[in-house]
Structure formats: structure tokens, C-alpha cells
Amino acid sequence: MDGELGDLRFSVLGPMRCRRGGTVLRLGSPQQQAMLAALLLRPGGAASAGDLIDALWGEEPPPAAATTLRTYAWRLRKLLEPDRRTPAVLVSLAHGYRLVLPPGAVDAQQAEQLAARAESEAATSRPAQARDLLNEALDLWQGEPLSGVPGPYAERQRSRFSDLRLTLLEERLALDLMLGRSAHCVPELITLTTEHPLRERSHGLLMRALYHSGRQADALAAFRRVREVLVEQLGVEPGAELTELHRQILNGETAEAGELLPAPARGSTVVAPTAEAGPPAAPGPTMPDPPRPAQLPPAPADFIGRSAQAEEIRTALTAPVRDALPVVAVVGMGGIGKTALAVHAAHHSRAAFPDGELYADLQGCEALPATPDDVLAAFLSALGTRPEAIPDSTAARSALFRSLTDGRRLLVVLDNARDTAQIRPLLPGSAHCAALVTSRTSLAGLPTAVQLDLDVFTPEEAVDLLGRVIGRSRPATEPQAVLDLVAACGYLPLAVRITAARLAARPSWTIASLSERLVDEQRRIDELRMGDLAVEAVFELGYRQLTQDQAQAFRLAAWADSPDLGLDAAAALLDLPPARAEVLLESLVDAAMLDSPTAGRYRYHDLLRGFARRTSQALGSEAEGARSRLLAHLLIGARSAFHLAVPGDPVAGALGCHRTDGVDGPVLADLPAARAWVRAASPGVLGLACRLASEANGAGAAVGDRTGAELRAVIDMLIALSPFGPGALGGRLEAAVLALVGAAITRDDRFAEGRARFLLCGTHLAATRLDEARAEAELAEQACRAAGDTVMLRQVLNDLGLIAQTLRRNEEAIRCFEESVALARQLGHHSGAVASTVNAALTRVRHGQVAEAAETCERMLAEVRALGDTAGTAYTLYVLGLALHGLGRHQEAVDRYRECRTLAAHAGRRDREALAGIRLADSLLALAQPALAVAEAEAALAITVETGAQRDQGYALVALGRALAELGHLTPSQERLHEAHTIFERLGLPDVADVATLLGELVAPQAVG
């Protein structure tokens, strides 16, 4: 990160602030600050849009929550990195945002780091240094954390940081007492106990301070006060430690060192006596020490990453105040590094368990897992029990184990657990102990303090592990090959370790050569083995634990070609009712063979998907039936979405020749539901399209066979989704459509070719590649005419008109639109006829026939409103606004643009919403309202930046530049116009000449002046 961005510093331990060097930045509205706080304080600085919406609004987000988030993100980028074209601090992820900052850029992180250093100093008998570090941490608080920041997430963080401050303050006061500063602590402790009357530790520290200051009576009175408060407010007596402290003070039991006995409260900072404390008390009679087991396996020598998870485990295991045994569970798929993390965290927690560590591999995935009887026998022997004294029954052994561990500080690590039943007898009963468990299965019913669902490595962690094994120099010479290799491993730690071991054993191999061997999904599993390490063997262990129904569900659901899979689509694949499918899929999640990123959605790790498909193929042709059912399910959903997006369009009846008998499809209630379904289903649709295209390209059968029918069906499915815009289908659409065009040509299927080329023309249009769009549209026209596909020919002619319109070939555009209108009326396609008619009206506006265009739009507006076509109404209003503007009726144009923008937003048409805002700015400028025009142009520009619509971004920049010039801001105006000129020049649009003229007009007055 460069110096400018590295100078950013954030404060959350008080009113939220940000500084860049010596400059204080204004962070915007409280809601915008809430979004920033949610990113600053989440691990890795990353959050999905859903998480951010929950953080800001909880269970009742506003209807435009996602849009508001994008606006906040745009504003924050302008604030945090105003001079950057490519975001480097607030970067976009697939479904959210990530804040990239250097370590320690947030004061809360600094406080936690200082606290950790203080703990380390205290553990090495340096109490004065520990006290100074805690004071430094406490000084970072500048009032109530996140003061004034709204939202449930901020409220939780306020509570967390307030509790952290109290804990650090108590730790610092405990160190003050240890350093002999008892009298100085009394006033602060009186204030602390008054403000927080239910914190027993604070009261205990006050009692100690008073007693060591020679105020025994006041110490006893302090106990009476806290007892009255606890009984009155909570109905409970003081805890055992506070009661014992009262007894000691009452009896005057003091050690020669001046400390009360016993040692400080369980879990508090413990520091060895210093010279100030005097010599230790003389020891009394002693008994032989019980055995101290130290059974942890060696700490992993090349352990990397997982620092946040390791710290979370250590914190939970060593929590200073607890009423029950802390149990931490680490759960995840095979090969994900559960054991390595657990052993690493256990070694870093040993200091808190002076009585030792017990370890057992429970072999939960083996055919014969370890029995609790055998494990208990080993534990009892390690704790000094003679073999003949070990009871016979599991219950008796467990009871004896709990007795022997009572009062001790022991850490018990139970690795590779099968289920909760195997674990329960092995848990100590004492809260002084702790248990750390790893398992592939979700341990429902286990009373865990923390359950970590372990994920794969980050790319950085995977690369780090590879470099540690093969040496740092080799990855540095092939940086892209390294990234490709760890991605092919799915960032699974075991897979990365195996590839690293293979490369280390073959120093003459390039990293790229091994990466290429992992490209093929089926070959990949075979490549990921080295010596006794094999990914397939680890997966096989988990697969063998599944029931027959679970195993079949695991195999069949893997044939969905998408990052994740919805429940309804999964039910179609499995040929089961959704309720039964959900039971099976959830059981696979519990077994760590599937993941569930959100309720009702499921996903595989890439390597597990490959293993599942490989296993399925070995059993026969079950995949064909599963895929056919999935295609039918998706086609039903796409048709339903199309009906809602374009009501009354006869194209719907011509989409899909694939049989859908016996398959349930989604029931979409309204347009918002359709948009949501399209967003969720599109990755699977595109994945299925690519797979079918690949198979069709390799098949030599006639068009009428299964592959040919499926090819046509998937093309029609993409056409059915096209009203939702190319953005709804993600960045893979063009590659999928190209593959479908190639497959149609290979099979000499002119019908499929025409429709696929129509789709390809649409992707080129969306990217403003007009020459390519025109070429594809002309080829699509030829194919549709040859196949007699009148329905699609009408669509293609409309697109040809749009292309000619953009290139200002107005007469050609009008001819195409008029033929498209004629075909639409022949087909009974009312909304299509309206759309092409309005397109022709837009061309007439640009051709100078403004009055005729306005009259046409007024007539069409009534017709399109009657059809209930929201998107069509918005478009008609937009063109009518252009015509009215051209007639000099600017206020009427403003009204039409505003209505258009509202309807476009409701219909999810962000492109139309932005264009309406751009033209609204033009009309406001004509009404001599340049300030309002600037605001509208900036808002429209933000939308175009978010959607990536480059041509529209150029138009927004032109509108903004003109409005700024009208306000006299000539330099910013020229900058915006130069940006627009660059965009139009890159896209090859004729608008470049108009912008050059505007720039010349701006420069000329300055030259004269």
C-alpha cells in the first residue's frame, strides 16, 4: 500500500474519526459511518452486502438497502482515495466489499495489540511494563465507542469495547496492587464499583486495596455493600472467590509477601513475586506432586495464517471468568487443517494450564473409531491411576476422570471426533480445565463456548505455505503460476501441502507445469497425492461415513455447474420433494461434505465436487437424468420470470422445447421475486450452458437427439432471462454464449444459431462494441430468416435498429424498427410493438423530427400503461422527455424524467434510471438550475460507475461537465469532459466530436480573457 493510503488512521473508541496524515476527514452521515465501522471491525475487513445490510438495519432494512450501500461505498471511495481511478482501499468483492488497511490502522486493533503485549509481559514477571502497556491501551478510549453510530452491529461493538475497557482497567488495577500501589488505587476502584455495581472482580480488587492500605473494616464493609446489591438486584449471593476473600480478610490471613491467600482470582493475570514483595512464605508439609501429562503432538513447524482463529481459540480456552468448562470445537471438511490449528492453538495456551495437557486422536472417520472406554483408560493412567484401580464401566471411568481433574488446570484436546456421544464422557467437570475438539461433523448438542467452522486458506496463506515448503525463490519467478496452482487446489491446506511436497521433491519442475496438470477436474484428484498423503483418501474417509441416501445426494447435487445451489434446484437434481432434499443436504453440511453459505443454499468445495462427480461416473449414467431434471426446473423458472418481466410477450410461448413433465419449477409471485430468482439462478444457468455447449461441440449426432434438444433449451433459457439485462447473468455470459454459437454451428442447427447469435449481439451491445454487435445481428438475421424463426427475427431487427441509432444512421434505424413493429403486430406482440415504436420515436428525436416523436410517445404511453409494463412505461417516458426537451418544454421534460426514474428503479432497470438522471440534468440546466443539474448528474454518474456502463458514464460526465461550466467551475468541467472524450474515443462512438466541440467552447473564452 502506498504512503498516502498507508497514512489513513481510524478511531472507533469514541466518536468515529478518520485522519489522513494531519487532515481530519468528514465521514458523512451516521448510516455511512455505520457501514464503514462494519468493515473496519470485521475480520479481514470484508463483509457481504447481506452482512452490511444486517449491520446497518437489522431485521427491517429499507426497500432500497442495496442501492444505499452502493451509494455509501461510492462516497467512501471518494473520501478515502479521491485521486484513484482503481479502488485500493475499499475494494469490491463478488457479493460485498473489503477495506484494505495496514495493521494497526484502527485504534481498537492497537488496544488489543497492547493488551496482548501486556499479557506477555505479565507472564514473564514484568508487571511494571505490563501496567504501562495497559495504560497506553486505556488512553485510546476517547468516550463512548462509536458514539452516535446507528445500527445493531455498532451497538454490539459498543458493548464489546466497553466491556474490553473495563477488563483492561481491572487488569491494570490488579497489577497496581501487585506493585504495592494499593492506597492509590482505592479512589479509582470506588468509582469503578459505583458505576458497575455487578462486577464482582472490581469489588474484590477494592477489598484487597482497602485491606492492604490498613483499612480492614472498610474492606469488610465493601463486601457487605456488594452482597446487598447482588441479592437485591439478582437474587444471588456473591461468588465463591469473593466469599473466600471476605473470610480471609475477616480472619486476617495474610502471607509474608503481603498478598491475600489464595492467589488472585481464577484466570486473572498472574505474575511471579518481585523484589518489592519480599521473600515467599515458608512451605508447609507437602504431598508428592501428581503426574503432569504433556501429550500434545509437536507444534506444526510450518504453521501459517489462521491468526484470528488461533487467537479466538486461545481467548476462549483461557477466559479469566467462567462458570463452566470452556469447550472449543473446530469443525470443517477433511484436509482443511483442523488438527494443525488445534495443536498450534493448544501450544500457545499451555501457560494457562500448569497441570498439563491430555491429547487423544478419536479416529472418528475410521471404520472403528476410538471408544470412550479406551481413551478414558489412557487419560486415567496419565493422571497417575494404577491399572488395577481403573473401573470397568464407561460411566465409572468418566466419573473418576472428572474427580481427578477437579481443581486442576488441565487442557484436554480431542482430535477427529466422530460425534457428540463419543466426546461427552471425555470432558472434565471443572471450569478450571478446558477442552478443545476437532471434528468433521457439526457437534450439535455439545455445550461449546466457541465453534469455529474452519474455511479454506486465503490465497495469501496458501502461497505462504507453498513458499515455506519449496523455498521463497521459486514462487517469486512464477507469480501467476503460483496463484493458478493454489486456486486449482481450492486453497485446501492439505492439497497445497501435497503440491508443495511434490514440487520440493522435483526441483527441476516449473510451478506452471504442475498447475497445468491440475486443470482437468477429473485428473486433479489423481495428481493430489504424495507418499502417504492423498486428497482422495481423506475425502473417501468422509464419504464412507454417509448413509446410502446421503451418498446419492452428495453425488447428484455435484452435477450443478454453479458456485452454490438453491434448495429447489437441488430437489430437482435429486428427484425429491424439497423438504426431503433439505434434510439430506443439511445432514451433508453437518458431515462437512457440503457447506451452506446462507439458509437454503448449498455449495461444494471444488475438490469435493470433483470427487463427487468422479464417484458418480463410476456408478453409471445417473448424471444424465439429474441434469435433465435440473434443466427442466431452470427452464420453468426462466419462463416464469420472462412472463413477469415482459407480460403478454408471445416470445414466452416459443421458448424451450425441452420436456418439463414431472418436474416442479419455481413459482414466482411478482417482478421483485423474479429478479431475485434470476440473480440466484444465473451462475447455475451459465454453468449448465457451458457444459452443454462443450458436449454439443463434441457430439456428432443429429439435431433431434437429446444433446441437440438440450442445446436449444439452454439457449432459450438465456433468452428468457435477457429482459433482466446482461448484468443479471454475471461476467461469464459472453463466454457461455460464444460456446453456444460454436455448438450450433458445429451441429448445423440454424434455429439454435440464430437465437444464440441474438444473445451474442446483446452482450456486445451491453459492452458498447458496436461493430461486433452489428456483425452478429446481421448473421442472426440471416439464420432466423433461414430457419423461419419469426419470433426471434423481430427481436434481431429491433437490435439492428438500436445499433444503427447509436451510430446515428437514423434512416436505417427507422427502417429496422418499422419492420420489427410490423412483425410484432403480426405475432400479437403488443409490448414489442410499443418498444420498437418508441425506439423509432427516439431515432426521430435525434433526426430532428421532434414533434412527431412526442406525438408518438404520448399515444404509446397510454397503450403501455394499459399493458402494465413498468419497464416499458419508464422507457416511453424517457423518450417523451427527450422530445419535450427538444420542443423547449423543459419543465414538462423534467416531470417525465423524474417519473421515468422512479419506475425504472422499481423495475430494477439501473441503466434506465441513470439515463433519466442524465437527461434530467440537461433539462434542469435549460431551466437555469445548474446546482440541481450538478447533483442529478453526479447521482447518475455514481450509478453508471457501479454498473460499469461505460457509454452512459460518458453521457453522465458530459452532463456534469456542462453543469459545472454553467456554475463557472471551468477546470473541473474540463476534467469531466476530457474523461468523457476518452471514453467515447475508446468505444468508437460519434459523440466524441460533440465533446470536442464543447471543450473548444470552454477553452475559447479563457483564451480571449
mmCIF file with all atom_site columns, N, CA and C in Angstrom, residues 607-637:
data_model
loop_
_atom_site.group_PDB
_atom_site.id
_atom_site.type_symbol
_atom_site.label_atom_id
_atom_site.label_alt_id
_atom_site.label_comp_id
_atom_site.label_asym_id
_atom_site.label_entity_id
_atom_site.label_seq_id
_atom_site.pdbx_PDB_ins_code
_atom_site.Cartn_x
_atom_site.Cartn_y
_atom_site.Cartn_z
_atom_site.occupancy
_atom_site.B_iso_or_equiv
_atom_site.pdbx_formal_charge
_atom_site.auth_seq_id
_atom_site.auth_comp_id
_atom_site.auth_asym_id
_atom_site.auth_atom_id
_atom_site.pdbx_PDB_model_num
ATOM 1  N N  . LEU A 1 607 ? -12.713 -29.281 -4.951  1.00 0.00 ? 607 LEU A N  1
ATOM 2  C CA . LEU A 1 607 ? -12.134 -30.632 -4.977  1.00 0.00 ? 607 LEU A CA 1
ATOM 3  C C  . LEU A 1 607 ? -13.157 -31.677 -4.556  1.00 0.00 ? 607 LEU A C  1
ATOM 4  N N  . LEU A 1 608 ? -14.007 -31.349 -3.596  1.00 0.00 ? 608 LEU A N  1
ATOM 5  C CA . LEU A 1 608 ? -15.055 -32.290 -3.195  1.00 0.00 ? 608 LEU A CA 1
ATOM 6  C C  . LEU A 1 608 ? -16.067 -32.487 -4.318  1.00 0.00 ? 608 LEU A C  1
ATOM 7  N N  . ARG A 1 609 ? -16.361 -31.412 -5.062  1.00 0.00 ? 609 ARG A N  1
ATOM 8  C CA . ARG A 1 609 ? -17.263 -31.571 -6.204  1.00 0.00 ? 609 ARG A CA 1
ATOM 9  C C  . ARG A 1 609 ? -16.649 -32.528 -7.230  1.00 0.00 ? 609 ARG A C  1
ATOM 10 N N  . GLY A 1 610 ? -15.359 -32.341 -7.510  1.00 0.00 ? 610 GLY A N  1
ATOM 11 C CA . GLY A 1 610 ? -14.693 -33.242 -8.444  1.00 0.00 ? 610 GLY A CA 1
ATOM 12 C C  . GLY A 1 610 ? -14.712 -34.683 -7.958  1.00 0.00 ? 610 GLY A C  1
ATOM 13 N N  . PHE A 1 611 ? -14.502 -34.880 -6.644  1.00 0.00 ? 611 PHE A N  1
ATOM 14 C CA . PHE A 1 611 ? -14.546 -36.230 -6.075  1.00 0.00 ? 611 PHE A CA 1
ATOM 15 C C  . PHE A 1 611 ? -15.946 -36.819 -6.222  1.00 0.00 ? 611 PHE A C  1
ATOM 16 N N  . ALA A 1 612 ? -16.984 -35.998 -5.955  1.00 0.00 ? 612 ALA A N  1
ATOM 17 C CA . ALA A 1 612 ? -18.364 -36.485 -6.043  1.00 0.00 ? 612 ALA A CA 1
ATOM 18 C C  . ALA A 1 612 ? -18.707 -36.891 -7.477  1.00 0.00 ? 612 ALA A C  1
ATOM 19 N N  . ARG A 1 613 ? -18.313 -36.073 -8.448  1.00 0.00 ? 613 ARG A N  1
ATOM 20 C CA . ARG A 1 613 ? -18.616 -36.397 -9.846  1.00 0.00 ? 613 ARG A CA 1
ATOM 21 C C  . ARG A 1 613 ? -17.866 -37.639 -10.294 1.00 0.00 ? 613 ARG A C  1
ATOM 22 N N  . ARG A 1 614 ? -16.640 -37.752 -9.863  1.00 0.00 ? 614 ARG A N  1
ATOM 23 C CA . ARG A 1 614 ? -15.840 -38.930 -10.217 1.00 0.00 ? 614 ARG A CA 1
ATOM 24 C C  . ARG A 1 614 ? -16.500 -40.190 -9.664  1.00 0.00 ? 614 ARG A C  1
ATOM 25 N N  . THR A 1 615 ? -16.966 -40.113 -8.432  1.00 0.00 ? 615 THR A N  1
ATOM 26 C CA . THR A 1 615 ? -17.637 -41.255 -7.803  1.00 0.00 ? 615 THR A CA 1
ATOM 27 C C  . THR A 1 615 ? -18.939 -41.572 -8.526  1.00 0.00 ? 615 THR A C  1
ATOM 28 N N  . SER A 1 616 ? -19.663 -40.508 -8.936  1.00 0.00 ? 616 SER A N  1
ATOM 29 C CA . SER A 1 616 ? -20.931 -40.707 -9.634  1.00 0.00 ? 616 SER A CA 1
ATOM 30 C C  . SER A 1 616 ? -20.704 -41.378 -10.987 1.00 0.00 ? 616 SER A C  1
ATOM 31 N N  . GLN A 1 617 ? -19.710 -40.930 -11.731 1.00 0.00 ? 617 GLN A N  1
ATOM 32 C CA . GLN A 1 617 ? -19.441 -41.502 -13.055 1.00 0.00 ? 617 GLN A CA 1
ATOM 33 C C  . GLN A 1 617 ? -19.076 -42.984 -12.962 1.00 0.00 ? 617 GLN A C  1
ATOM 34 N N  . ALA A 1 618 ? -18.439 -43.361 -11.871 1.00 0.00 ? 618 ALA A N  1
ATOM 35 C CA . ALA A 1 618 ? -18.051 -44.765 -11.706 1.00 0.00 ? 618 ALA A CA 1
ATOM 36 C C  . ALA A 1 618 ? -19.262 -45.669 -11.502 1.00 0.00 ? 618 ALA A C  1
ATOM 37 N N  . LEU A 1 619 ? -20.426 -45.056 -11.167 1.00 0.00 ? 619 LEU A N  1
ATOM 38 C CA . LEU A 1 619 ? -21.617 -45.850 -10.877 1.00 0.00 ? 619 LEU A CA 1
ATOM 39 C C  . LEU A 1 619 ? -22.585 -45.928 -12.047 1.00 0.00 ? 619 LEU A C  1
ATOM 40 N N  . GLY A 1 620 ? -22.273 -45.282 -13.186 1.00 0.00 ? 620 GLY A N  1
ATOM 41 C CA . GLY A 1 620 ? -23.173 -45.378 -14.342 1.00 0.00 ? 620 GLY A CA 1
ATOM 42 C C  . GLY A 1 620 ? -23.613 -44.020 -14.824 1.00 0.00 ? 620 GLY A C  1
ATOM 43 N N  . SER A 1 621 ? -24.856 -43.951 -15.348 1.00 0.00 ? 621 SER A N  1
ATOM 44 C CA . SER A 1 621 ? -25.335 -42.754 -16.039 1.00 0.00 ? 621 SER A CA 1
ATOM 45 C C  . SER A 1 621 ? -26.323 -41.948 -15.205 1.00 0.00 ? 621 SER A C  1
ATOM 46 N N  . GLU A 1 622 ? -26.221 -41.979 -13.889 1.00 0.00 ? 622 GLU A N  1
ATOM 47 C CA . GLU A 1 622 ? -27.183 -41.258 -13.063 1.00 0.00 ? 622 GLU A CA 1
ATOM 48 C C  . GLU A 1 622 ? -27.116 -39.746 -13.308 1.00 0.00 ? 622 GLU A C  1
ATOM 49 N N  . ALA A 1 623 ? -25.964 -39.253 -13.794 1.00 0.00 ? 623 ALA A N  1
ATOM 50 C CA . ALA A 1 623 ? -25.802 -37.812 -14.005 1.00 0.00 ? 623 ALA A CA 1
ATOM 51 C C  . ALA A 1 623 ? -26.739 -37.290 -15.088 1.00 0.00 ? 623 ALA A C  1
ATOM 52 N N  . GLU A 1 624 ? -26.997 -38.091 -16.136 1.00 0.00 ? 624 GLU A N  1
ATOM 53 C CA . GLU A 1 624 ? -27.814 -37.609 -17.255 1.00 0.00 ? 624 GLU A CA 1
ATOM 54 C C  . GLU A 1 624 ? -29.229 -37.263 -16.800 1.00 0.00 ? 624 GLU A C  1
ATOM 55 N N  . GLY A 1 625 ? -29.829 -38.159 -16.024 1.00 0.00 ? 625 GLY A N  1
ATOM 56 C CA . GLY A 1 625 ? -31.179 -37.897 -15.533 1.00 0.00 ? 625 GLY A CA 1
ATOM 57 C C  . GLY A 1 625 ? -31.214 -36.700 -14.606 1.00 0.00 ? 625 GLY A C  1
ATOM 58 N N  . ALA A 1 626 ? -30.191 -36.573 -13.758 1.00 0.00 ? 626 ALA A N  1
ATOM 59 C CA . ALA A 1 626 ? -30.142 -35.445 -12.822 1.00 0.00 ? 626 ALA A CA 1
ATOM 60 C C  . ALA A 1 626 ? -30.047 -34.129 -13.576 1.00 0.00 ? 626 ALA A C  1
ATOM 61 N N  . ARG A 1 627 ? -29.189 -34.077 -14.576 1.00 0.00 ? 627 ARG A N  1
ATOM 62 C CA . ARG A 1 627 ? -29.006 -32.830 -15.318 1.00 0.00 ? 627 ARG A CA 1
ATOM 63 C C  . ARG A 1 627 ? -30.253 -32.477 -16.123 1.00 0.00 ? 627 ARG A C  1
ATOM 64 N N  . SER A 1 628 ? -30.909 -33.473 -16.684 1.00 0.00 ? 628 SER A N  1
ATOM 65 C CA . SER A 1 628 ? -32.129 -33.221 -17.445 1.00 0.00 ? 628 SER A CA 1
ATOM 66 C C  . SER A 1 628 ? -33.204 -32.627 -16.546 1.00 0.00 ? 628 SER A C  1
ATOM 67 N N  . ARG A 1 629 ? -33.320 -33.152 -15.316 1.00 0.00 ? 629 ARG A N  1
ATOM 68 C CA . ARG A 1 629 ? -34.308 -32.601 -14.376 1.00 0.00 ? 629 ARG A CA 1
ATOM 69 C C  . ARG A 1 629 ? -33.949 -31.166 -13.992 1.00 0.00 ? 629 ARG A C  1
ATOM 70 N N  . LEU A 1 630 ? -32.666 -30.897 -13.818 1.00 0.00 ? 630 LEU A N  1
ATOM 71 C CA . LEU A 1 630 ? -32.237 -29.539 -13.457 1.00 0.00 ? 630 LEU A CA 1
ATOM 72 C C  . LEU A 1 630 ? -32.541 -28.565 -14.590 1.00 0.00 ? 630 LEU A C  1
ATOM 73 N N  . LEU A 1 631 ? -32.275 -28.969 -15.821 1.00 0.00 ? 631 LEU A N  1
ATOM 74 C CA . LEU A 1 631 ? -32.548 -28.114 -16.971 1.00 0.00 ? 631 LEU A CA 1
ATOM 75 C C  . LEU A 1 631 ? -34.034 -27.787 -17.044 1.00 0.00 ? 631 LEU A C  1
ATOM 76 N N  . ALA A 1 632 ? -34.870 -28.789 -16.842 1.00 0.00 ? 632 ALA A N  1
ATOM 77 C CA . ALA A 1 632 ? -36.317 -28.555 -16.881 1.00 0.00 ? 632 ALA A CA 1
ATOM 78 C C  . ALA A 1 632 ? -36.736 -27.590 -15.777 1.00 0.00 ? 632 ALA A C  1
ATOM 79 N N  . HIS A 1 633 ? -36.203 -27.777 -14.588 1.00 0.00 ? 633 HIS A N  1
ATOM 80 C CA . HIS A 1 633 ? -36.528 -26.901 -13.455 1.00 0.00 ? 633 HIS A CA 1
ATOM 81 C C  . HIS A 1 633 ? -36.133 -25.450 -13.753 1.00 0.00 ? 633 HIS A C  1
ATOM 82 N N  . LEU A 1 634 ? -34.937 -25.255 -14.263 1.00 0.00 ? 634 LEU A N  1
ATOM 83 C CA . LEU A 1 634 ? -34.464 -23.900 -14.558 1.00 0.00 ? 634 LEU A CA 1
ATOM 84 C C  . LEU A 1 634 ? -35.255 -23.271 -15.691 1.00 0.00 ? 634 LEU A C  1
ATOM 85 N N  . LEU A 1 635 ? -35.629 -24.064 -16.685 1.00 0.00 ? 635 LEU A N  1
ATOM 86 C CA . LEU A 1 635 ? -36.390 -23.538 -17.810 1.00 0.00 ? 635 LEU A CA 1
ATOM 87 C C  . LEU A 1 635 ? -37.767 -23.063 -17.356 1.00 0.00 ? 635 LEU A C  1
ATOM 88 N N  . ILE A 1 636 ? -38.391 -23.815 -16.469 1.00 0.00 ? 636 ILE A N  1
ATOM 89 C CA . ILE A 1 636 ? -39.694 -23.387 -15.924 1.00 0.00 ? 636 ILE A CA 1
ATOM 90 C C  . ILE A 1 636 ? -39.539 -22.047 -15.198 1.00 0.00 ? 636 ILE A C  1
ATOM 91 N N  . GLY A 1 637 ? -38.490 -21.919 -14.395 1.00 0.00 ? 637 GLY A N  1
ATOM 92 C CA . GLY A 1 637 ? -38.265 -20.669 -13.672 1.00 0.00 ? 637 GLY A CA 1
ATOM 93 C C  . GLY A 1 637 ? -37.979 -19.511 -14.608 1.00 0.00 ? 637 GLY A C  1
#
